[in-house]
Amino acid sequence: MASLPLSSLSSLTGKRLLLGVSAGIAAYKSALLVRLFKQAGCEVRVVMTEGAQAFITPLTLQALSGEPVRTSLLDPEAEAGMGHIELARWADAVVIAPATADLIARLVHGMADDLLTTLCLASEAPKLIAPAMNQAMWRHPATQRNVAQLASDSWQLIGPAAGDQACGDVGPGRMSEPEEIFNALAQHFSPPVKASGEISSRAPHIVITAGPTREALDPVRYLSNHSSGKMGYALAAEAAAQGARVTLISGPVNLPTPQGVARIDVETALQMHQEALRLAPQAALFIGCAAVADYRAESAAVHKIKKTDDNDTLTLTLIKNPDIIAEVAALPNSQRPFVVGFAAETQDVPRYANDKLQRKGLDMIVANDVSQQGLGFGSDDNAALLLWRATSGTEQLAAPPQTKKALATLIIRQALTLLPPQPSGALS
Ligand code: PMT
């Protein structure tokens, strides 16, 4: 099991957590989560839905939490101990992991038909939720509507991750790893840390996009690109190390979440667009490092596209995806973060980068020449030209080839230096 960051230990010590467990195969990971919370010095009380008990026994979670596990609203014996309203008031935070599609739907409708939903309705504590379900269920418009509603009801969504699923499918819907859920909660309670130097006395919230997007053509094929996520993850790690509160919106990549970073997994440009536009208005700094697909299939085929003997060519109709970073940059001033874009170019880097800086309305751009061997996509190293707006016009700084980690330090420092003074409330 991963060792705990010291900052998490202090931010969670003594916190009273209500952990809700619903009926998903990922329920076995809830046991690891209880251990992480206990190691960090939290008091943990677990509430299980009826279905969850088919996946993991209350006894396991009782042994790990050191407290009786509650499973029923109508249990007079348990209610005689700590009644459900008392339990709802007791919690400093409610964390649900895993959350099934059914539980999410019930929460959206404010149902109180079992102990867990009743507690969620009765508790005024911050609430975090880690969905877990089959990829088709996750993608279903009803689930997407429901999670959007939960987010606007102030629930903090953690994940889900994409990958192999217990049912044999591949795609988004896997519960985030316990360490990621733990990090998200630790970050929630972290006091703002002073950013480096004289830059800020309160820690800025930084939202970063990373990795590629995937645009489905049919159930087995997609359009994508070679982004590995390394540059964006290095930026997130560096920003967190400098004391910022970091949210990483990540396309499908094969990288661990940097310590202290809250990660939201997405697959398509539209999903990244939705998360970016939801989070950017609360951020002081937005960095678009993701290689977003400019186009998606007009309509993904429901069944696998078949090769036929009489068709030597195949025509796909693609439609434009929204320009995420341009929309963030066009937010009204009261909601607009400082916006840093990336430009992946193969020729005439300064000209094209400057053009993107102006056209997309950005404050700063990091241009990399992705035609250079060993730099850019997929590699551990990168080189870049940083361009930003200044009263005297555009200023620039050329960063020679170096590790993505070192380049990330330079980019974060430069962006924080340019960040305008934040009105109180804009930093959190
Ligand atoms: O992930 P790695 O393997 O580490 O590689 C790093 C990288 C090469 C992907 C990274 O350094 C990089 O250059 N990222 C931006 C890649 C890109 O898509 O560039 P672009 O020139 O097509 O887009 C310009 C800017 O607009 C980018 O900030 C991009 O995130 C944004 N964009 C693009 C299209 C779109 N629909 N929405 C966007 O927000």
PDB file of N, CA and C and ligand atoms in Angstrom, residues 209 211 226-232 288-294 321-326 340-345 356 360 366 368 370 376-379 382 404, ligand 1:
ATOM      1  N   THR A 209      -5.391  20.290 -17.754  1.00  0.00           N
ATOM      2  CA  THR A 209      -5.828  19.162 -18.579  1.00  0.00           C
ATOM      3  C   THR A 209      -4.582  18.443 -19.094  1.00  0.00           C
ATOM      4  N   GLY A 211      -3.009  14.638 -21.303  1.00  0.00           N
ATOM      5  CA  GLY A 211      -3.249  13.400 -22.050  1.00  0.00           C
ATOM      6  C   GLY A 211      -4.044  13.627 -23.324  1.00  0.00           C
ATOM      7  N   HIS A 226      -0.853  10.680 -29.876  1.00  0.00           N
ATOM      8  CA  HIS A 226       0.219  10.011 -29.120  1.00  0.00           C
ATOM      9  C   HIS A 226       0.513  10.618 -27.752  1.00  0.00           C
ATOM     10  N   SER A 227      -0.326  11.509 -27.263  1.00  0.00           N
ATOM     11  CA  SER A 227      -0.012  12.120 -25.951  1.00  0.00           C
ATOM     12  C   SER A 227      -0.022  11.051 -24.862  1.00  0.00           C
ATOM     13  N   SER A 228       1.038  11.069 -24.049  1.00  0.00           N
ATOM     14  CA  SER A 228       1.148  10.095 -22.955  1.00  0.00           C
ATOM     15  C   SER A 228       0.654  10.677 -21.632  1.00  0.00           C
ATOM     16  N   GLY A 229       0.467  11.995 -21.599  1.00  0.00           N
ATOM     17  CA  GLY A 229       0.070  12.658 -20.351  1.00  0.00           C
ATOM     18  C   GLY A 229       1.261  13.082 -19.497  1.00  0.00           C
ATOM     19  N   LYS A 230       2.489  12.718 -19.908  1.00  0.00           N
ATOM     20  CA  LYS A 230       3.651  12.971 -19.029  1.00  0.00           C
ATOM     21  C   LYS A 230       3.844  14.467 -18.730  1.00  0.00           C
ATOM     22  N   MET A 231       3.678  15.308 -19.775  1.00  0.00           N
ATOM     23  CA  MET A 231       3.905  16.751 -19.556  1.00  0.00           C
ATOM     24  C   MET A 231       2.856  17.314 -18.591  1.00  0.00           C
ATOM     25  N   GLY A 232       1.600  16.971 -18.826  1.00  0.00           N
ATOM     26  CA  GLY A 232       0.524  17.491 -17.967  1.00  0.00           C
ATOM     27  C   GLY A 232       0.638  16.975 -16.538  1.00  0.00           C
ATOM     28  N   GLY A 288      -4.010  24.250 -20.200  1.00  0.00           N
ATOM     29  CA  GLY A 288      -4.513  23.257 -21.163  1.00  0.00           C
ATOM     30  C   GLY A 288      -3.337  22.564 -21.827  1.00  0.00           C
ATOM     31  N   CYS A 289      -2.942  21.429 -21.238  1.00  0.00           N
ATOM     32  CA  CYS A 289      -1.811  20.685 -21.810  1.00  0.00           C
ATOM     33  C   CYS A 289      -2.306  19.477 -22.612  1.00  0.00           C
ATOM     34  N   ALA A 290      -3.600  19.191 -22.518  1.00  0.00           N
ATOM     35  CA  ALA A 290      -4.133  18.009 -23.200  1.00  0.00           C
ATOM     36  C   ALA A 290      -4.045  18.180 -24.713  1.00  0.00           C
ATOM     37  N   ALA A 291      -3.840  17.062 -25.381  1.00  0.00           N
ATOM     38  CA  ALA A 291      -3.907  17.044 -26.839  1.00  0.00           C
ATOM     39  C   ALA A 291      -5.336  16.632 -27.198  1.00  0.00           C
ATOM     40  N   VAL A 292      -6.177  17.640 -27.325  1.00  0.00           N
ATOM     41  CA  VAL A 292      -7.619  17.405 -27.533  1.00  0.00           C
ATOM     42  C   VAL A 292      -7.879  17.137 -29.010  1.00  0.00           C
ATOM     43  N   ALA A 293      -8.660  16.127 -29.304  1.00  0.00           N
ATOM     44  CA  ALA A 293      -8.993  15.859 -30.712  1.00  0.00           C
ATOM     45  C   ALA A 293      -9.821  17.027 -31.239  1.00  0.00           C
ATOM     46  N   ASP A 294      -9.400  17.577 -32.355  1.00  0.00           N
ATOM     47  CA  ASP A 294     -10.135  18.717 -32.913  1.00  0.00           C
ATOM     48  C   ASP A 294     -11.472  18.283 -33.501  1.00  0.00           C
ATOM     49  N   ASN A 321     -14.902  19.511 -32.613  1.00  0.00           N
ATOM     50  CA  ASN A 321     -15.116  19.540 -31.168  1.00  0.00           C
ATOM     51  C   ASN A 321     -15.036  20.986 -30.691  1.00  0.00           C
ATOM     52  N   PRO A 322     -15.618  21.264 -29.530  1.00  0.00           N
ATOM     53  CA  PRO A 322     -15.466  22.635 -29.010  1.00  0.00           C
ATOM     54  C   PRO A 322     -14.006  22.924 -28.700  1.00  0.00           C
ATOM     55  N   ASP A 323     -13.588  24.162 -28.845  1.00  0.00           N
ATOM     56  CA  ASP A 323     -12.225  24.554 -28.459  1.00  0.00           C
ATOM     57  C   ASP A 323     -12.276  24.889 -26.967  1.00  0.00           C
ATOM     58  N   ILE A 324     -11.827  23.929 -26.159  1.00  0.00           N
ATOM     59  CA  ILE A 324     -12.009  24.042 -24.708  1.00  0.00           C
ATOM     60  C   ILE A 324     -11.311  25.278 -24.158  1.00  0.00           C
ATOM     61  N   ILE A 325     -10.045  25.418 -24.499  1.00  0.00           N
ATOM     62  CA  ILE A 325      -9.262  26.493 -23.883  1.00  0.00           C
ATOM     63  C   ILE A 325      -9.736  27.864 -24.352  1.00  0.00           C
ATOM     64  N   ALA A 326     -10.191  27.938 -25.604  1.00  0.00           N
ATOM     65  CA  ALA A 326     -10.696  29.230 -26.097  1.00  0.00           C
ATOM     66  C   ALA A 326     -11.966  29.602 -25.331  1.00  0.00           C
ATOM     67  N   VAL A 340      -3.302  29.396 -19.558  1.00  0.00           N
ATOM     68  CA  VAL A 340      -2.056  28.996 -20.226  1.00  0.00           C
ATOM     69  C   VAL A 340      -2.361  27.835 -21.180  1.00  0.00           C
ATOM     70  N   GLY A 341      -2.051  28.030 -22.449  1.00  0.00           N
ATOM     71  CA  GLY A 341      -2.269  26.961 -23.424  1.00  0.00           C
ATOM     72  C   GLY A 341      -0.956  26.346 -23.849  1.00  0.00           C
ATOM     73  N   PHE A 342      -1.041  25.255 -24.559  1.00  0.00           N
ATOM     74  CA  PHE A 342       0.113  24.630 -25.177  1.00  0.00           C
ATOM     75  C   PHE A 342      -0.082  24.681 -26.686  1.00  0.00           C
ATOM     76  N   ALA A 343       0.994  24.624 -27.422  1.00  0.00           N
ATOM     77  CA  ALA A 343       0.879  24.513 -28.873  1.00  0.00           C
ATOM     78  C   ALA A 343       1.840  23.420 -29.320  1.00  0.00           C
ATOM     79  N   ALA A 344       1.292  22.426 -29.966  1.00  0.00           N
ATOM     80  CA  ALA A 344       2.145  21.368 -30.524  1.00  0.00           C
ATOM     81  C   ALA A 344       2.343  21.703 -31.997  1.00  0.00           C
ATOM     82  N   GLU A 345       3.546  22.084 -32.345  1.00  0.00           N
ATOM     83  CA  GLU A 345       3.811  22.519 -33.724  1.00  0.00           C
ATOM     84  C   GLU A 345       4.906  21.667 -34.352  1.00  0.00           C
ATOM     85  N   LYS A 356      -1.765  31.292 -32.084  1.00  0.00           N
ATOM     86  CA  LYS A 356      -2.701  30.610 -31.160  1.00  0.00           C
ATOM     87  C   LYS A 356      -2.933  31.438 -29.899  1.00  0.00           C
ATOM     88  N   LYS A 360      -6.839  32.328 -29.619  1.00  0.00           N
ATOM     89  CA  LYS A 360      -7.600  31.664 -28.558  1.00  0.00           C
ATOM     90  C   LYS A 360      -7.776  32.574 -27.336  1.00  0.00           C
ATOM     91  N   VAL A 366       2.722  27.759 -24.239  1.00  0.00           N
ATOM     92  CA  VAL A 366       3.958  26.977 -24.187  1.00  0.00           C
ATOM     93  C   VAL A 366       4.009  26.202 -25.500  1.00  0.00           C
ATOM     94  N   ASN A 368       5.713  23.714 -28.125  1.00  0.00           N
ATOM     95  CA  ASN A 368       6.777  22.705 -28.309  1.00  0.00           C
ATOM     96  C   ASN A 368       6.799  22.217 -29.752  1.00  0.00           C
ATOM     97  N   VAL A 370       6.985  19.409 -31.884  1.00  0.00           N
ATOM     98  CA  VAL A 370       6.794  17.968 -31.695  1.00  0.00           C
ATOM     99  C   VAL A 370       7.393  17.134 -32.830  1.00  0.00           C
ATOM    100  N   GLY A 376       8.745  16.109 -26.841  1.00  0.00           N
ATOM    101  CA  GLY A 376       7.309  16.235 -27.134  1.00  0.00           C
ATOM    102  C   GLY A 376       6.512  15.011 -26.759  1.00  0.00           C
ATOM    103  N   PHE A 377       5.732  14.488 -27.701  1.00  0.00           N
ATOM    104  CA  PHE A 377       4.822  13.370 -27.428  1.00  0.00           C
ATOM    105  C   PHE A 377       5.540  12.138 -26.882  1.00  0.00           C
ATOM    106  N   GLY A 378       5.093  11.661 -25.759  1.00  0.00           N
ATOM    107  CA  GLY A 378       5.511  10.362 -25.239  1.00  0.00           C
ATOM    108  C   GLY A 378       6.872  10.319 -24.565  1.00  0.00           C
ATOM    109  N   SER A 379       7.734  11.289 -24.835  1.00  0.00           N
ATOM    110  CA  SER A 379       9.106  11.213 -24.300  1.00  0.00           C
ATOM    111  C   SER A 379       9.166  11.737 -22.868  1.00  0.00           C
ATOM    112  N   ASN A 382      11.465  17.449 -22.976  1.00  0.00           N
ATOM    113  CA  ASN A 382      10.759  18.398 -23.840  1.00  0.00           C
ATOM    114  C   ASN A 382      11.558  19.696 -23.905  1.00  0.00           C
ATOM    115  N   LYS A 404      10.798  16.723 -18.582  1.00  0.00           N
ATOM    116  CA  LYS A 404       9.474  17.353 -18.474  1.00  0.00           C
ATOM    117  C   LYS A 404       9.271  17.869 -17.055  1.00  0.00           C
TER     118      LYS A 404
HETATM  119  O1  PMT B   1       1.419  14.072 -23.167  1.00  0.00           O
HETATM  120  P1  PMT B   1       2.892  14.015 -23.550  1.00  0.00           P
HETATM  121  O2  PMT B   1       3.239  12.700 -24.246  1.00  0.00           O
HETATM  122  O3  PMT B   1       3.804  14.344 -22.413  1.00  0.00           O
HETATM  123  O4  PMT B   1       3.137  15.134 -24.664  1.00  0.00           O
HETATM  124  C1  PMT B   1       3.014  16.478 -24.321  1.00  0.00           C
HETATM  125  C2  PMT B   1       2.303  17.287 -25.417  1.00  0.00           C
HETATM  126  C3  PMT B   1       3.161  17.309 -26.677  1.00  0.00           C
HETATM  127  C4  PMT B   1       0.929  16.659 -25.743  1.00  0.00           C
HETATM  128  C5  PMT B   1       2.095  18.727 -24.820  1.00  0.00           C
HETATM  129  O5  PMT B   1       3.325  19.280 -24.527  1.00  0.00           O
HETATM  130  C6  PMT B   1       1.331  19.610 -25.798  1.00  0.00           C
HETATM  131  O6  PMT B   1       1.868  20.220 -26.693  1.00  0.00           O
HETATM  132  N1  PMT B   1      -0.012  19.710 -25.611  1.00  0.00           N
HETATM  133  C7  PMT B   1      -0.929  20.404 -26.497  1.00  0.00           C
HETATM  134  C8  PMT B   1      -1.185  19.545 -27.688  1.00  0.00           C
HETATM  135  C9  PMT B   1      -2.193  20.162 -28.646  1.00  0.00           C
HETATM  136  O7  PMT B   1      -3.255  19.651 -28.810  1.00  0.00           O
HETATM  137  O8  PMT B   1      -1.833  21.285 -29.176  1.00  0.00           O
HETATM  138  P2  PMT B   1      -2.766  22.140 -30.207  1.00  0.00           P
HETATM  139  O9  PMT B   1      -1.815  23.063 -30.840  1.00  0.00           O
HETATM  140  O10 PMT B   1      -3.555  21.233 -31.090  1.00  0.00           O
HETATM  141  O11 PMT B   1      -3.774  22.894 -29.251  1.00  0.00           O
HETATM  142  C10 PMT B   1      -3.513  24.203 -28.736  1.00  0.00           C
HETATM  143  C11 PMT B   1      -4.153  24.394 -27.389  1.00  0.00           C
HETATM  144  O12 PMT B   1      -5.569  24.297 -27.502  1.00  0.00           O
HETATM  145  C12 PMT B   1      -3.750  23.364 -26.337  1.00  0.00           C
HETATM  146  O13 PMT B   1      -3.643  24.031 -25.096  1.00  0.00           O
HETATM  147  C13 PMT B   1      -4.914  22.383 -26.322  1.00  0.00           C
HETATM  148  O14 PMT B   1      -5.079  21.769 -25.037  1.00  0.00           O
HETATM  149  C14 PMT B   1      -6.081  23.306 -26.649  1.00  0.00           C
HETATM  150  N2  PMT B   1      -7.224  22.697 -27.352  1.00  0.00           N
HETATM  151  C15 PMT B   1      -7.080  22.162 -28.588  1.00  0.00           C
HETATM  152  C16 PMT B   1      -8.192  21.671 -29.245  1.00  0.00           C
HETATM  153  C17 PMT B   1      -9.448  21.712 -28.610  1.00  0.00           C
HETATM  154  N3  PMT B   1     -10.538  21.241 -29.213  1.00  0.00           N
HETATM  155  N4  PMT B   1      -9.550  22.243 -27.382  1.00  0.00           N
HETATM  156  C18 PMT B   1      -8.478  22.726 -26.733  1.00  0.00           C
HETATM  157  O15 PMT B   1      -8.585  23.205 -25.597  1.00  0.00           O
END
